[in-house]
PDB file of C-alpha atoms and ligand atoms in Angstrom:
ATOM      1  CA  UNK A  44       0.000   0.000   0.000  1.00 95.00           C
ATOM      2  CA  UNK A  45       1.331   3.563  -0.789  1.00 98.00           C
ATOM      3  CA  UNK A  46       0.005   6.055   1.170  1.00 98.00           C
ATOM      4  CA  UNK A  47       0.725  10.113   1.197  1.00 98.00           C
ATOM      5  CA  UNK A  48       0.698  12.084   4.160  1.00 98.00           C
ATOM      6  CA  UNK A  49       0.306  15.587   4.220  1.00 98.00           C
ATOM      7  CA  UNK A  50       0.213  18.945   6.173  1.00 98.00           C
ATOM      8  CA  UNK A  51       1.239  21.902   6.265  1.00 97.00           C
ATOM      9  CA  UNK A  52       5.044  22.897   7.140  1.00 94.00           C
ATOM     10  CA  UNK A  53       5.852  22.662  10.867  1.00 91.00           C
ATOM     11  CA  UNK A  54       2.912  20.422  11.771  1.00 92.00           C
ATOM     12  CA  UNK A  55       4.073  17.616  12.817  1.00 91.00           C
ATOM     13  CA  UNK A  56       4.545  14.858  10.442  1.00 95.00           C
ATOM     14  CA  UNK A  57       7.484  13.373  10.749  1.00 92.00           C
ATOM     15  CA  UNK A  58       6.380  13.035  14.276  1.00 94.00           C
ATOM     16  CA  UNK A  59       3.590  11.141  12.911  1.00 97.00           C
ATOM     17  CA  UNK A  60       5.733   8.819  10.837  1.00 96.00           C
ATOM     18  CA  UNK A  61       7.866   7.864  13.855  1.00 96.00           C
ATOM     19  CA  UNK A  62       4.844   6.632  16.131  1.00 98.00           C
ATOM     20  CA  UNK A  63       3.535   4.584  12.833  1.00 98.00           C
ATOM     21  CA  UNK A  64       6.943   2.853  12.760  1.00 97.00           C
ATOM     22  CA  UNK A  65       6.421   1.417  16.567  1.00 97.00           C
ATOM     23  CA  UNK A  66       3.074   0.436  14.985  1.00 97.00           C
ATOM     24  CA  UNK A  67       4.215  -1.160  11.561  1.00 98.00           C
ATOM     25  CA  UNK A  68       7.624  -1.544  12.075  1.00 98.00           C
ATOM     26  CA  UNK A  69       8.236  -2.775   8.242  1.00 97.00           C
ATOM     27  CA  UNK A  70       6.875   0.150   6.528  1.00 98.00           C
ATOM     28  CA  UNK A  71       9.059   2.263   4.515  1.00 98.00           C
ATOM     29  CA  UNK A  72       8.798   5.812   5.506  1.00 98.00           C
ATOM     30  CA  UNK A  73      10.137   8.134   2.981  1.00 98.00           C
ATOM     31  CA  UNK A  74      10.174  11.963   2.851  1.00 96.00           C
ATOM     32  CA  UNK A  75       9.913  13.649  -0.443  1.00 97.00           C
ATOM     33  CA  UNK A  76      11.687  17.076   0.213  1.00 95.00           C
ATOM     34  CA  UNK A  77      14.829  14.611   1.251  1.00 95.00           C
ATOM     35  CA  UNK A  78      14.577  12.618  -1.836  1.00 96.00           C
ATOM     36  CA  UNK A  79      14.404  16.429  -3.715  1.00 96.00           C
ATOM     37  CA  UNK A  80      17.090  17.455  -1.653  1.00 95.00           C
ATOM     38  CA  UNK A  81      19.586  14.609  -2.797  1.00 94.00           C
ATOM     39  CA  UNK A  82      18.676  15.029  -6.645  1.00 93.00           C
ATOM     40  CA  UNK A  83      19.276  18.886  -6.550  1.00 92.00           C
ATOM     41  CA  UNK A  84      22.177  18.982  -4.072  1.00 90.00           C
ATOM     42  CA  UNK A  85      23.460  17.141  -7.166  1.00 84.00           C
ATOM     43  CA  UNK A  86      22.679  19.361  -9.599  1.00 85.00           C
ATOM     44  CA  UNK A  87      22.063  22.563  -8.116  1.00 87.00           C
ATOM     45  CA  UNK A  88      24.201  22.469  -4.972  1.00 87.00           C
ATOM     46  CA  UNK A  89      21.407  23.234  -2.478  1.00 90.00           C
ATOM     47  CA  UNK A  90      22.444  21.841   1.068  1.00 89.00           C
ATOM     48  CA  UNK A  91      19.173  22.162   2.512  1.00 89.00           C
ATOM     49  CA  UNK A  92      15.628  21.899   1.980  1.00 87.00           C
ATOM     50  CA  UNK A  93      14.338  24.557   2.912  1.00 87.00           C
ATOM     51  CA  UNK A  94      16.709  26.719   0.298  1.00 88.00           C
ATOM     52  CA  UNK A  95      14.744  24.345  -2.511  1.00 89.00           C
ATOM     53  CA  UNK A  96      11.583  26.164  -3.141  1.00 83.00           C
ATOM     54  CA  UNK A  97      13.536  29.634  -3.509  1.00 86.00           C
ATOM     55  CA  UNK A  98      16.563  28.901  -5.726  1.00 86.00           C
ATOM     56  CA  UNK A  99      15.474  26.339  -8.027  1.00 89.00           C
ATOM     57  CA  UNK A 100      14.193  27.736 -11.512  1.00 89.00           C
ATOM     58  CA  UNK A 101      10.373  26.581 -11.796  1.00 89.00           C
ATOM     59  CA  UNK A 102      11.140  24.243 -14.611  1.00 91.00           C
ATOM     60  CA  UNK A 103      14.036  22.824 -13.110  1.00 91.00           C
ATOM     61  CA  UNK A 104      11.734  22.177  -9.514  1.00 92.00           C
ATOM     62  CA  UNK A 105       9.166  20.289 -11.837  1.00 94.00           C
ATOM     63  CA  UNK A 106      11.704  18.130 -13.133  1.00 94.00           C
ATOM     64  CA  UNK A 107      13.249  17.087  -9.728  1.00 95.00           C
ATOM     65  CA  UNK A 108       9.777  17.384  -8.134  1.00 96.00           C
ATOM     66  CA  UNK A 109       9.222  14.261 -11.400  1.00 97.00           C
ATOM     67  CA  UNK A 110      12.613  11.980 -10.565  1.00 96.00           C
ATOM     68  CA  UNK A 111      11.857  12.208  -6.829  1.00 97.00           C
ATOM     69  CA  UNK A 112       8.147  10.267  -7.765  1.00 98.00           C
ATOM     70  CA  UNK A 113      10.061   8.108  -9.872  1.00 98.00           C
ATOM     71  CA  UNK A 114      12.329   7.186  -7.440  1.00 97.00           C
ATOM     72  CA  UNK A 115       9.686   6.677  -4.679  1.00 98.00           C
ATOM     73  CA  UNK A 116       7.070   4.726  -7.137  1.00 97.00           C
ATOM     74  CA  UNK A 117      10.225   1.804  -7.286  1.00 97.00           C
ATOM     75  CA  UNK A 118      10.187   1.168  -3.705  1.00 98.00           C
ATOM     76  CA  UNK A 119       8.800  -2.412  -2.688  1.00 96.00           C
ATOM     77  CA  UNK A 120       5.769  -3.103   0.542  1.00 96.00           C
ATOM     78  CA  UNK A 121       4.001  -0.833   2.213  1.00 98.00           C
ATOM     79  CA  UNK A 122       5.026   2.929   1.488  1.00 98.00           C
ATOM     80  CA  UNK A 123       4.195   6.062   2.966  1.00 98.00           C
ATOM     81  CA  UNK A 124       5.243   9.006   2.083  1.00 98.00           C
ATOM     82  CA  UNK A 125       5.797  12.604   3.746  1.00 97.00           C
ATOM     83  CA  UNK A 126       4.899  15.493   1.527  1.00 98.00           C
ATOM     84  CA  UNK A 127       2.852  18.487   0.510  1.00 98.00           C
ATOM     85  CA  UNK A 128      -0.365  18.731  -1.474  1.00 98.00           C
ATOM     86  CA  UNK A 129       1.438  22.308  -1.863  1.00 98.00           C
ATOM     87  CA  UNK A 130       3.641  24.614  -1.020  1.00 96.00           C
ATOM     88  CA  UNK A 131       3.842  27.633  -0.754  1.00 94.00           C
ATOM     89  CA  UNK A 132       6.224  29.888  -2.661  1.00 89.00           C
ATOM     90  CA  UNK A 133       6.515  33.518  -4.464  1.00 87.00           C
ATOM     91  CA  UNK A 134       3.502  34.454  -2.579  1.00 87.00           C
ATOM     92  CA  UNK A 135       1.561  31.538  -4.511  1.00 94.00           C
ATOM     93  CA  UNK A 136       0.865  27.977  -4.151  1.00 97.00           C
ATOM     94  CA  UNK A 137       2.529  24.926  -5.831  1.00 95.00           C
ATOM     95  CA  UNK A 138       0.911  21.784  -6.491  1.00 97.00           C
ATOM     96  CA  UNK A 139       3.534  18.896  -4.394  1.00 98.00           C
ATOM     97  CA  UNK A 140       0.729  16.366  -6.320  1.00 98.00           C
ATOM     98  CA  UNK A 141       0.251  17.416  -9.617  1.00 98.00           C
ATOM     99  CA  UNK A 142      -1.219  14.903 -12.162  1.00 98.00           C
ATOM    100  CA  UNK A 143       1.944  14.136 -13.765  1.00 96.00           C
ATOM    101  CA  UNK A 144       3.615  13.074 -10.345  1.00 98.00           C
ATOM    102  CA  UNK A 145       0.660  11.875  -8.361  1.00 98.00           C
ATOM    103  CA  UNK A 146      -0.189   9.364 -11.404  1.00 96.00           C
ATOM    104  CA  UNK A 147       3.350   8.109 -10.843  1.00 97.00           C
ATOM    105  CA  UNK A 148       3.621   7.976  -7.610  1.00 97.00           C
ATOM    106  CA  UNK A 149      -0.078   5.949  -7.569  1.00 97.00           C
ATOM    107  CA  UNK A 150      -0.919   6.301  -4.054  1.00 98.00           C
ATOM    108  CA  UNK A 151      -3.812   4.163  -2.670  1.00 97.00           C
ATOM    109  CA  UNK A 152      -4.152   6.882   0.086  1.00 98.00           C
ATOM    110  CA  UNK A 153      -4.117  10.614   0.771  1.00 98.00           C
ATOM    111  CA  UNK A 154      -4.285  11.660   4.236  1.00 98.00           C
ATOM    112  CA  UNK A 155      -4.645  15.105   5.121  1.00 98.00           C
ATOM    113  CA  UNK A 156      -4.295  16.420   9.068  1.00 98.00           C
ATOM    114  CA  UNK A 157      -5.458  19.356   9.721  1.00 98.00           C
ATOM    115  CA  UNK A 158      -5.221  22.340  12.991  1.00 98.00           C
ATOM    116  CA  UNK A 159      -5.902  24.756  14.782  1.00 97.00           C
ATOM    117  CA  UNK A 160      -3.185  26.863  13.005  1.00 97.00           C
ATOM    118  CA  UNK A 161      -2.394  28.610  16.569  1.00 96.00           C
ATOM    119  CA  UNK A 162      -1.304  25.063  17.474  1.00 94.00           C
ATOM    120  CA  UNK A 163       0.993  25.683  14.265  1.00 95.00           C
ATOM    121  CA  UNK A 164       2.443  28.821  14.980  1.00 94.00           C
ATOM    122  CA  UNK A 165       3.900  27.451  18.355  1.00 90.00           C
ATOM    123  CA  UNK A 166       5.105  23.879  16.929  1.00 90.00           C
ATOM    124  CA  UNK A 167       6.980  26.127  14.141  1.00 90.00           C
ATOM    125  CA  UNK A 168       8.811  28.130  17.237  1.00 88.00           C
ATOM    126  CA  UNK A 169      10.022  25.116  18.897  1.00 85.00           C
ATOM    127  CA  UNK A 170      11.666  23.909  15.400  1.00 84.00           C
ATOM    128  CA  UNK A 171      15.022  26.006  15.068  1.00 81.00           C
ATOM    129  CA  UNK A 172      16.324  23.950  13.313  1.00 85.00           C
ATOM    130  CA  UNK A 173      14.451  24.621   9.666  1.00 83.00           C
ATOM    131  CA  UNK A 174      13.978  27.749   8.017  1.00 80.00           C
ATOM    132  CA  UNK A 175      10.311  28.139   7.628  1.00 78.00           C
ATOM    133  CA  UNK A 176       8.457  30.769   6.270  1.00 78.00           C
ATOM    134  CA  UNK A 177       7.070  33.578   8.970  1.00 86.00           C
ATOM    135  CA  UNK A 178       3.410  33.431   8.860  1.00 93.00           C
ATOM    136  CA  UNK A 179       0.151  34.255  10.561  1.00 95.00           C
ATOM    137  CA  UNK A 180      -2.279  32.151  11.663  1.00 96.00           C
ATOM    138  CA  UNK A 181      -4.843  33.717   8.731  1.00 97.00           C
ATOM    139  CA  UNK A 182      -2.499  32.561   6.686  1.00 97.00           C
ATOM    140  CA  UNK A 183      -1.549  29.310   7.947  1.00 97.00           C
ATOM    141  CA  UNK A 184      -5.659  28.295   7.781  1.00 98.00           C
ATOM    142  CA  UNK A 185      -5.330  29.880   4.517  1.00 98.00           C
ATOM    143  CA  UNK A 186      -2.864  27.370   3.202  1.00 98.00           C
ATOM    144  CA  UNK A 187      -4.659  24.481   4.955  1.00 98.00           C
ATOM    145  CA  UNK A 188      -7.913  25.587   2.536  1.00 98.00           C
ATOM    146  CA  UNK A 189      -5.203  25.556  -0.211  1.00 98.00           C
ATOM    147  CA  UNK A 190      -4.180  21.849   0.434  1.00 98.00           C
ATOM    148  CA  UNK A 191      -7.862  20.606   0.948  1.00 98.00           C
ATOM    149  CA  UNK A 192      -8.165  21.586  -2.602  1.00 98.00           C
ATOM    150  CA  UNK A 193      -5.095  20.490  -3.942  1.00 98.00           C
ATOM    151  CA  UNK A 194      -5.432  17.164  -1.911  1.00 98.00           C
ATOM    152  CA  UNK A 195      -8.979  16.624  -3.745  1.00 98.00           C
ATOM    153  CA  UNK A 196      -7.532  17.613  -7.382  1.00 98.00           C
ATOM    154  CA  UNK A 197      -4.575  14.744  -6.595  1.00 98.00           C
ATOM    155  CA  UNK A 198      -6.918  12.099  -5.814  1.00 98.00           C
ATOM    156  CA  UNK A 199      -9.290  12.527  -8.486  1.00 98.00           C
ATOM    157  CA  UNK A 200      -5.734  12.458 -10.720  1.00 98.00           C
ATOM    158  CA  UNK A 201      -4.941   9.082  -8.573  1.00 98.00           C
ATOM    159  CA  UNK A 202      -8.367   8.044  -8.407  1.00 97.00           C
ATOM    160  CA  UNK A 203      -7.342   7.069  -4.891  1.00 98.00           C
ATOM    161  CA  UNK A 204      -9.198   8.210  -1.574  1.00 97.00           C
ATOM    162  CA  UNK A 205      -8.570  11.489   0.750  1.00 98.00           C
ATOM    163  CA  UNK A 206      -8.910  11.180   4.480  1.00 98.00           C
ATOM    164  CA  UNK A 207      -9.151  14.524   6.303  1.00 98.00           C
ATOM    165  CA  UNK A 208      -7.925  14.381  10.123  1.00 98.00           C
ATOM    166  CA  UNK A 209      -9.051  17.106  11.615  1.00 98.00           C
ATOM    167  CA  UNK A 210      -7.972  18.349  14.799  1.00 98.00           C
ATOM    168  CA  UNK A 211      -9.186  21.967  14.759  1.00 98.00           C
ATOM    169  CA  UNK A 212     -11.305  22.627  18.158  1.00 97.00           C
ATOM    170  CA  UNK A 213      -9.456  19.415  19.453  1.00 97.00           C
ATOM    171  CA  UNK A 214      -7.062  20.009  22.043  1.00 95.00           C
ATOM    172  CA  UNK A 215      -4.356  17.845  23.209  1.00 96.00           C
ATOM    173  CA  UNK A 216      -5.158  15.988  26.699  1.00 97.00           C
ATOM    174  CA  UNK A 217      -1.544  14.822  26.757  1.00 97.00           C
ATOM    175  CA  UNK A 218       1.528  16.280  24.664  1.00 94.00           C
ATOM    176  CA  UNK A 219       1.659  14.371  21.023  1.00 95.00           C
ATOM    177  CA  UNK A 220      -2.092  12.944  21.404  1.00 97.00           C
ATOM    178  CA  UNK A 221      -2.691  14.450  17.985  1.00 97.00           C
ATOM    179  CA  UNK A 222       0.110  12.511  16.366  1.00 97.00           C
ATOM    180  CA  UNK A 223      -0.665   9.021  17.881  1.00 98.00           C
ATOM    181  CA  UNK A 224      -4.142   9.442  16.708  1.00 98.00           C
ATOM    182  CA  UNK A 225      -3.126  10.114  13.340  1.00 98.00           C
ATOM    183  CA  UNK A 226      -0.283   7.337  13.853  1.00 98.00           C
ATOM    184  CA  UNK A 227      -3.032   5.124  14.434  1.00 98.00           C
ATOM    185  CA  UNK A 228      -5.404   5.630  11.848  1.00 98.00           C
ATOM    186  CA  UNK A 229      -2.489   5.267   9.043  1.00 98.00           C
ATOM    187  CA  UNK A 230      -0.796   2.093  11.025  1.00 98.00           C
ATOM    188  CA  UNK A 231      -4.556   0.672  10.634  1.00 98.00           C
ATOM    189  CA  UNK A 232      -4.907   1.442   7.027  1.00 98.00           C
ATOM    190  CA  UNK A 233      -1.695  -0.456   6.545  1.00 98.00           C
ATOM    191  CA  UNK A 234      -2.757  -3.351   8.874  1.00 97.00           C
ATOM    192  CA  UNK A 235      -6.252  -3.421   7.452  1.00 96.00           C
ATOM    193  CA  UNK A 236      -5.021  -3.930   3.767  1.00 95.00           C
ATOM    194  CA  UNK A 237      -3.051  -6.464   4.685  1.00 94.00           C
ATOM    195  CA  UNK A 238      -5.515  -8.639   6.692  1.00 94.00           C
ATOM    196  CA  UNK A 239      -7.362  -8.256   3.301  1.00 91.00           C
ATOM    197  CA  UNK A 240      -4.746  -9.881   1.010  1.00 79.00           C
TER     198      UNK A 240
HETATM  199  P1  AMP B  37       9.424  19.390   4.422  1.00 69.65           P
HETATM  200  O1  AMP B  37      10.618  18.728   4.978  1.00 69.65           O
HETATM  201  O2  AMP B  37       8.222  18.507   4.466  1.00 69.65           O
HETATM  202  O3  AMP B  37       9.164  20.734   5.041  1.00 69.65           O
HETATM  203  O4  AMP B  37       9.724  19.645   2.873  1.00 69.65           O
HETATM  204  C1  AMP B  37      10.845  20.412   2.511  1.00 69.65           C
HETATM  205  C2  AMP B  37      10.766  20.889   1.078  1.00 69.65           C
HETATM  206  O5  AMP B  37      10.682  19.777   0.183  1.00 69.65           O
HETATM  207  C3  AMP B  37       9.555  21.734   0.723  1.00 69.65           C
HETATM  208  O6  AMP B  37       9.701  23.079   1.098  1.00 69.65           O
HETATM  209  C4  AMP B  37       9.544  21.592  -0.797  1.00 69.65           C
HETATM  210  O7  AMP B  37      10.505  22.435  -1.396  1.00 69.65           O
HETATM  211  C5  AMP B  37      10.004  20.167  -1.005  1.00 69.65           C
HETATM  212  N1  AMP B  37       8.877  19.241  -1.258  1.00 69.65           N
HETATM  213  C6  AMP B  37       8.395  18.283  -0.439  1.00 69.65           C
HETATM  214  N2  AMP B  37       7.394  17.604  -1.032  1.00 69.65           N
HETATM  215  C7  AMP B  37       7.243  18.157  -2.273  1.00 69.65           C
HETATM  216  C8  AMP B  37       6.384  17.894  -3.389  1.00 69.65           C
HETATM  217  N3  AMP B  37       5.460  16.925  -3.379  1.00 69.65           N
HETATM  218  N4  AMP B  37       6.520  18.683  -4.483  1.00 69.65           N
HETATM  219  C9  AMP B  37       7.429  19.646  -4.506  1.00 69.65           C
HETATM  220  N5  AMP B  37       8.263  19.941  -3.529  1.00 69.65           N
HETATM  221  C10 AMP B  37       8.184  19.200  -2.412  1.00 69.65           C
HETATM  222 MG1   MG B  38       8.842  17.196   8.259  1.00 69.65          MG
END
């Protein structure tokens, strides 16, 4: 099963990815900025990927953005991958899943987790480590909106489903409640495909 997780920048899903491990030990987790960021170090000499979306040419981006989902669509079992439906850049928004790299990358699943994007905003500030984007929290919801559509368009590409996780109005009882529960629901995915088989 290949499945595509997505989120917005600095929520959280590589957290995510790390409880679904203890769950599914065998899956392959695999993170497409990293895959992006080997490919253009490369060629473009970026060291890291957060420098990607601002100093590779538009053309070039589609065409790493293409051998990244070429790369990922050859690895064997149970997949998931940690994305973008977009991102943002030059004011705009980028498809991460347009058709040409979704229908490669043939995912069975999209999940989408959403926020409260005050919950964001703070998770970003304890990061120092990356170089995100300041933003508000109007336009934090604003590119959650953005990557409900673009999550929609992808799947219709894939003809695959879209599962929206959405914690907005949920607050934690317990730090990282919000990523086990969305650990859970992708480790059961997995698990329930395979009791299928
Ligand atoms: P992340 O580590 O998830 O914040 O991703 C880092 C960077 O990888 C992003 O800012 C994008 O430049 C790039 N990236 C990740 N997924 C995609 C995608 N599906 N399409 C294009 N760029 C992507
Ligand atoms: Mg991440």
């Amino acid at each position: 099963m290949r499945i595509i997780l997505v989120a917005v920048p600095g929520s959280g899903k590589t957290t995510i990815m790390g409880y679904v491990r203890k769950k599914v030990p065998d899956v392959q987790i695999v993170n497409f900025g990293d895959v992006m960021l080997e490919i253009s170090k490369k060629k473009y000499g970026i060291t890291n990927r957060d420098e990607m979306r601002k100093k590779i040419p538009v053309e070039e981006y589609r065409k790493v953005q293409e051998e990244a989902a070429e790369y990922i669509a050859s690895l064997p079992g149970d997949v998931l991958v940690d994305t973008h439906a977009s991102i943002k850049m030059m004011g705009g928004y980028y498809p991460g899943l347009p058709d040409r790299v979704v229908s490669k990358l043939k995912p069975d699943a999209i999940v989408l987790i959403e926020y409260d994007s005050k919950d964001i905003l703070e998770r970003r500030k304890g990061d120092p480590t990356r170089f995100r984007d300041q933003e508000t929290e109007e336009e934090i919801e604003m590119h959650q909106m953005a990557n409900r559509y673009y999550a929609f368009a992808a799947a219709n590409a894939a003809e695959c489903m879209v599962h929206i996780i959405n914690f907005r109005g949920r607050p934690q009882s317990r730090p990282f409640e919000h990523a086990e529960i969305a650990a859970d629901f992708i480790a059961n995915l997995i698990l329930s495909a395979r009791k299928l088989k």
